[in-house]
Amino acid sequence: MTEHDLSGRTALVTGASRGFGRATSTVLAGAGARVIGVARTKDRLDELRAELGGEFVAVCADVTDPTVAGQLIDAYRPDVLVLNAGASPLSRPIHLHTWQTFSRTWEVDVQHVFHWTREALLRPLRPGSVVVAMSSGAALGGSPISGGYAGAKAAIRFLTGYAAQESQRAGLGIRFSALLPSLTPGTALSDAALAGYAERQGVELGEFLGNLGPVLTRERVAGAVARLAGDPALDAAAYTLSPDGLAAIDG
């Protein structure tokens, strides 16, 4: 749940069928929003619709298709847009990648944020709307075994910042924020990365996890998205999210 009432608002979440997207859809629906969940996996979307009821609309689509963003924005007129979809990167050092494996997250994560952000500005979304793009703490610290992913998430942060500037220049009244959560066990992506880091350090996964200290949960990340959606005062172009909470990034 979230302290912000989103009743009467329409939220569109990409990558809604699993991980952060599924948790975010659940939290936004619990806050009163009508949620449009977009993903490629129909069975998982149907499961989520059965859980959330009639205020959840399942849309099976490829969010990297450059025509889909405009079509769905026109069809549903969201005033909360959560750009969460992403590919699962391979956790391996750079010399064990091909360009195709290294760039996987660029072709999905970055490309879909580009298309949807572009359409949010061109349509444009209604004044007072908010676009939250899922980046990662790896965008700041990098990752020797997920370099393509870290670079893609850094690009998402910058794209979102550029969009925020364009919204302000044009007086559109649309907030754009990138969210950079720290490692969050319990998602397929983070679990694979954690296993890779543990192996790289030559320790058991349990020991590595124990050394991390407090960590985020999917629900905590989803709650942060809901806060950004519901609080107009949170207008920075990028926020980190750690177990200590949200923090705006300057510059």
Short mmCIF file of C-alpha atoms in Angstrom, two decimals:
data_model
loop_
_atom_site.label_atom_id
_atom_site.label_comp_id
_atom_site.label_asym_id
_atom_site.label_seq_id
_atom_site.Cartn_x
_atom_site.Cartn_y
_atom_site.Cartn_z
CA MET A 1 0.00 0.00 0.00
CA THR A 2 0.95 3.66 -0.34
CA GLU A 3 0.11 6.74 1.67
CA HIS A 4 -0.83 8.53 -1.55
CA ASP A 5 -4.36 8.11 -2.88
CA LEU A 6 -4.26 7.41 -6.62
CA SER A 7 -8.02 7.03 -7.02
CA GLY A 8 -9.24 8.26 -10.37
CA ARG A 9 -5.84 7.96 -12.00
CA THR A 10 -4.77 5.57 -14.74
CA ALA A 11 -1.34 3.96 -14.47
CA LEU A 12 0.32 2.06 -17.30
CA VAL A 13 3.11 -0.32 -16.26
CA THR A 14 5.43 -1.98 -18.76
CA GLY A 15 6.92 -5.34 -17.86
CA ALA A 16 3.97 -5.82 -15.53
CA SER A 17 3.92 -9.62 -15.41
CA ARG A 18 6.90 -10.22 -13.09
CA GLY A 19 9.39 -8.71 -10.66
CA PHE A 20 9.17 -5.00 -9.98
CA GLY A 21 6.44 -4.57 -12.57
CA ARG A 22 4.12 -7.07 -10.93
CA ALA A 23 4.74 -5.62 -7.46
CA THR A 24 4.24 -2.08 -8.76
CA SER A 25 0.98 -3.00 -10.48
CA THR A 26 -0.26 -4.49 -7.21
CA VAL A 27 0.70 -1.45 -5.12
CA LEU A 28 -0.75 1.06 -7.59
CA ALA A 29 -4.02 -0.87 -7.80
CA GLY A 30 -4.12 -0.99 -4.00
CA ALA A 31 -3.77 2.80 -3.96
CA GLY A 32 -6.88 3.13 -6.11
CA ALA A 33 -5.42 3.49 -9.60
CA ARG A 34 -6.74 1.76 -12.66
CA VAL A 35 -3.72 -0.18 -13.88
CA ILE A 36 -2.91 -1.09 -17.47
CA GLY A 37 -0.34 -3.88 -17.31
CA VAL A 38 1.68 -4.49 -20.46
CA ALA A 39 3.92 -7.50 -21.04
CA ARG A 40 4.58 -10.23 -23.59
CA THR A 41 3.57 -13.17 -21.37
CA LYS A 42 -0.19 -13.61 -21.51
CA ASP A 43 -0.44 -16.35 -18.86
CA ARG A 44 1.30 -14.24 -16.22
CA LEU A 45 -0.80 -11.21 -17.07
CA ASP A 46 -3.95 -13.29 -16.74
CA GLU A 47 -2.80 -14.49 -13.31
CA LEU A 48 -2.26 -10.91 -12.20
CA ARG A 49 -5.64 -9.84 -13.53
CA ALA A 50 -7.26 -12.65 -11.53
CA GLU A 51 -5.50 -11.37 -8.40
CA LEU A 52 -6.24 -7.66 -8.86
CA GLY A 53 -9.72 -7.76 -10.35
CA GLY A 54 -11.49 -5.48 -12.76
CA GLU A 55 -9.32 -2.41 -12.23
CA PHE A 56 -6.40 -4.23 -13.86
CA VAL A 57 -6.37 -4.35 -17.65
CA ALA A 58 -3.96 -6.86 -19.21
CA VAL A 59 -2.38 -5.94 -22.55
CA CYS A 60 -0.13 -8.46 -24.28
CA ALA A 61 2.33 -6.50 -26.42
CA ASP A 62 6.00 -5.99 -27.21
CA VAL A 63 6.90 -2.66 -25.63
CA THR A 64 10.03 -2.32 -27.80
CA ASP A 65 7.83 -2.05 -30.90
CA PRO A 66 8.04 1.66 -31.82
CA THR A 67 4.33 1.78 -32.71
CA VAL A 68 3.03 0.28 -29.46
CA ALA A 69 3.82 3.20 -27.16
CA GLY A 70 1.77 5.73 -29.08
CA GLN A 71 -1.08 3.30 -29.64
CA LEU A 72 -1.45 2.42 -25.96
CA ILE A 73 -1.00 5.99 -24.73
CA ASP A 74 -3.77 7.06 -27.11
CA ALA A 75 -5.99 4.16 -26.11
CA TYR A 76 -5.69 4.46 -22.32
CA ARG A 77 -4.53 8.07 -21.69
CA PRO A 78 -2.42 7.22 -18.62
CA ASP A 79 -1.37 9.93 -16.20
CA VAL A 80 1.11 7.60 -14.50
CA LEU A 81 3.57 5.80 -16.77
CA VAL A 82 5.99 3.27 -15.25
CA LEU A 83 8.69 2.16 -17.68
CA ASN A 84 9.88 -1.04 -16.10
CA ALA A 85 10.27 -3.62 -18.87
CA GLY A 86 13.70 -5.11 -19.31
CA ALA A 87 15.71 -8.04 -20.56
CA SER A 88 17.57 -10.42 -18.27
CA PRO A 89 21.30 -9.71 -18.68
CA LEU A 90 23.96 -12.38 -18.59
CA SER A 91 26.24 -11.99 -15.57
CA ARG A 92 29.73 -12.47 -16.98
CA PRO A 93 32.88 -10.36 -17.46
CA ILE A 94 33.17 -8.29 -20.60
CA HIS A 95 35.53 -10.60 -22.51
CA LEU A 96 33.05 -13.48 -22.24
CA HIS A 97 30.30 -11.48 -23.96
CA THR A 98 29.49 -11.08 -27.60
CA TRP A 99 28.08 -7.73 -28.66
CA GLN A 100 24.69 -9.41 -28.95
CA THR A 101 24.69 -10.59 -25.33
CA PHE A 102 26.29 -7.39 -24.03
CA SER A 103 23.72 -5.16 -25.75
CA ARG A 104 20.64 -7.21 -24.83
CA THR A 105 19.50 -4.66 -22.24
CA TRP A 106 20.13 -1.79 -24.64
CA GLU A 107 17.80 -3.37 -27.18
CA VAL A 108 15.01 -3.83 -24.62
CA ASP A 109 15.42 -1.59 -21.57
CA VAL A 110 16.84 1.49 -23.29
CA GLN A 111 14.94 1.15 -26.54
CA HIS A 112 11.56 0.89 -24.84
CA VAL A 113 12.30 3.84 -22.52
CA PHE A 114 13.28 5.88 -25.58
CA HIS A 115 10.09 5.06 -27.51
CA TRP A 116 7.72 5.61 -24.58
CA THR A 117 9.43 8.77 -23.34
CA ARG A 118 9.37 10.20 -26.84
CA GLU A 119 5.64 9.55 -27.19
CA ALA A 120 4.93 10.96 -23.71
CA LEU A 121 6.47 14.24 -24.88
CA LEU A 122 5.00 14.24 -28.40
CA ARG A 123 1.38 13.39 -27.51
CA PRO A 124 1.86 14.86 -24.85
CA LEU A 125 0.60 13.29 -21.63
CA ARG A 126 -1.75 15.51 -19.63
CA PRO A 127 -0.28 18.18 -17.32
CA GLY A 128 0.28 16.68 -13.90
CA SER A 129 1.22 13.29 -15.34
CA VAL A 130 4.33 11.48 -14.14
CA VAL A 131 6.71 9.10 -15.89
CA VAL A 132 8.88 6.84 -13.72
CA ALA A 133 11.66 4.98 -15.54
CA MET A 134 13.31 2.06 -13.78
CA SER A 135 17.07 2.47 -13.75
CA SER A 136 19.39 0.81 -11.21
CA GLY A 137 22.01 1.55 -8.63
CA ALA A 138 24.38 -0.14 -11.08
CA ALA A 139 24.03 3.00 -13.20
CA LEU A 140 26.15 4.79 -10.60
CA GLY A 141 28.54 2.12 -9.39
CA GLY A 142 28.85 0.00 -12.51
CA SER A 143 29.28 -3.76 -12.53
CA PRO A 144 32.25 -5.77 -13.81
CA ILE A 145 29.99 -8.75 -14.56
CA SER A 146 26.98 -6.79 -15.85
CA GLY A 147 28.58 -3.96 -17.76
CA GLY A 148 26.01 -3.86 -20.53
CA TYR A 149 23.22 -3.70 -17.96
CA ALA A 150 24.94 -0.96 -15.94
CA GLY A 151 25.53 1.11 -19.07
CA ALA A 152 21.95 0.65 -20.22
CA LYS A 153 20.59 1.76 -16.87
CA ALA A 154 22.87 4.82 -16.93
CA ALA A 155 21.48 5.68 -20.36
CA ILE A 156 17.95 5.41 -18.98
CA ARG A 157 18.83 7.84 -16.21
CA PHE A 158 20.16 10.35 -18.74
CA LEU A 159 17.22 9.91 -21.15
CA THR A 160 14.82 10.58 -18.30
CA GLY A 161 16.74 13.69 -17.28
CA TYR A 162 16.66 15.01 -20.84
CA ALA A 163 12.90 14.41 -20.98
CA ALA A 164 12.44 16.32 -17.72
CA GLN A 165 14.30 19.26 -19.25
CA GLU A 166 12.16 19.18 -22.40
CA SER A 167 8.95 19.04 -20.37
CA GLN A 168 10.05 22.07 -18.40
CA ARG A 169 11.15 23.99 -21.50
CA ALA A 170 7.82 23.38 -23.22
CA GLY A 171 5.71 23.97 -20.11
CA LEU A 172 4.12 20.53 -20.39
CA GLY A 173 3.76 19.95 -16.66
CA ILE A 174 4.90 16.32 -16.91
CA ARG A 175 7.25 15.00 -14.23
CA PHE A 176 9.94 12.58 -15.34
CA SER A 177 11.96 10.66 -12.74
CA ALA A 178 14.38 7.74 -12.98
CA LEU A 179 14.45 5.39 -10.00
CA LEU A 180 17.76 3.72 -9.12
CA PRO A 181 17.15 0.94 -6.55
CA SER A 182 19.99 -0.92 -4.92
CA LEU A 183 20.26 -4.71 -5.20
CA THR A 184 16.93 -6.33 -4.42
CA PRO A 185 16.99 -10.09 -3.73
CA GLY A 186 13.90 -11.95 -4.83
CA THR A 187 13.84 -10.92 -8.47
CA ALA A 188 15.25 -13.22 -11.13
CA LEU A 189 17.63 -10.52 -12.32
CA SER A 190 19.02 -9.66 -8.89
CA ASP A 191 19.27 -13.29 -7.82
CA ALA A 192 21.38 -14.11 -10.88
CA ALA A 193 23.59 -11.08 -10.24
CA LEU A 194 24.03 -11.96 -6.57
CA ALA A 195 25.06 -15.50 -7.46
CA GLY A 196 27.57 -14.08 -9.93
CA TYR A 197 29.06 -11.67 -7.40
CA ALA A 198 29.37 -14.43 -4.80
CA GLU A 199 31.13 -16.71 -7.27
CA ARG A 200 33.47 -13.90 -8.32
CA GLN A 201 34.44 -13.34 -4.67
CA GLY A 202 34.85 -17.07 -4.07
CA VAL A 203 32.27 -17.25 -1.28
CA GLU A 204 29.00 -19.09 -0.79
CA LEU A 205 25.86 -17.21 -1.75
CA GLY A 206 24.54 -17.27 1.83
CA GLU A 207 27.74 -15.69 3.12
CA PHE A 208 27.64 -13.03 0.43
CA LEU A 209 24.02 -12.19 1.24
CA GLY A 210 24.81 -12.01 4.93
CA ASN A 211 27.55 -9.48 4.25
CA LEU A 212 25.18 -7.19 2.36
CA GLY A 213 23.29 -6.04 5.43
CA PRO A 214 19.78 -4.60 4.99
CA VAL A 215 18.39 -4.97 1.47
CA LEU A 216 15.34 -3.81 -0.45
CA THR A 217 12.27 -5.86 -1.31
CA ARG A 218 10.15 -5.72 -4.45
CA GLU A 219 7.33 -4.25 -2.39
CA ARG A 220 9.59 -1.49 -1.08
CA VAL A 221 10.60 -0.59 -4.64
CA ALA A 222 6.95 -0.62 -5.73
CA GLY A 223 6.06 1.65 -2.82
CA ALA A 224 8.73 4.12 -3.94
CA VAL A 225 7.23 4.16 -7.43
CA ALA A 226 3.83 4.91 -5.90
CA ARG A 227 5.33 7.75 -3.86
CA LEU A 228 6.83 9.29 -6.98
CA ALA A 229 3.49 8.92 -8.74
CA GLY A 230 1.48 10.45 -5.93
CA ASP A 231 3.64 13.26 -4.53
CA PRO A 232 4.12 16.28 -6.84
CA ALA A 233 6.86 17.55 -4.53
CA LEU A 234 9.08 14.66 -5.65
CA ASP A 235 10.15 16.35 -8.86
CA ALA A 236 13.84 15.49 -9.21
CA ALA A 237 14.88 13.79 -12.44
CA ALA A 238 16.54 10.88 -10.61
CA TYR A 239 16.31 9.20 -7.22
CA THR A 240 18.34 6.47 -5.61
CA LEU A 241 16.48 3.98 -3.43
CA SER A 242 18.27 2.14 -0.64
CA PRO A 243 17.03 0.57 2.59
CA ASP A 244 17.46 4.08 4.04
CA GLY A 245 14.89 5.50 1.61
CA LEU A 246 14.65 7.76 -1.43
CA ALA A 247 17.34 10.33 -2.14
CA ALA A 248 17.38 12.80 -5.02
CA ILE A 249 20.45 12.82 -7.26
CA ASP A 250 21.80 16.26 -8.07
CA GLY A 251 22.89 16.94 -11.61
#
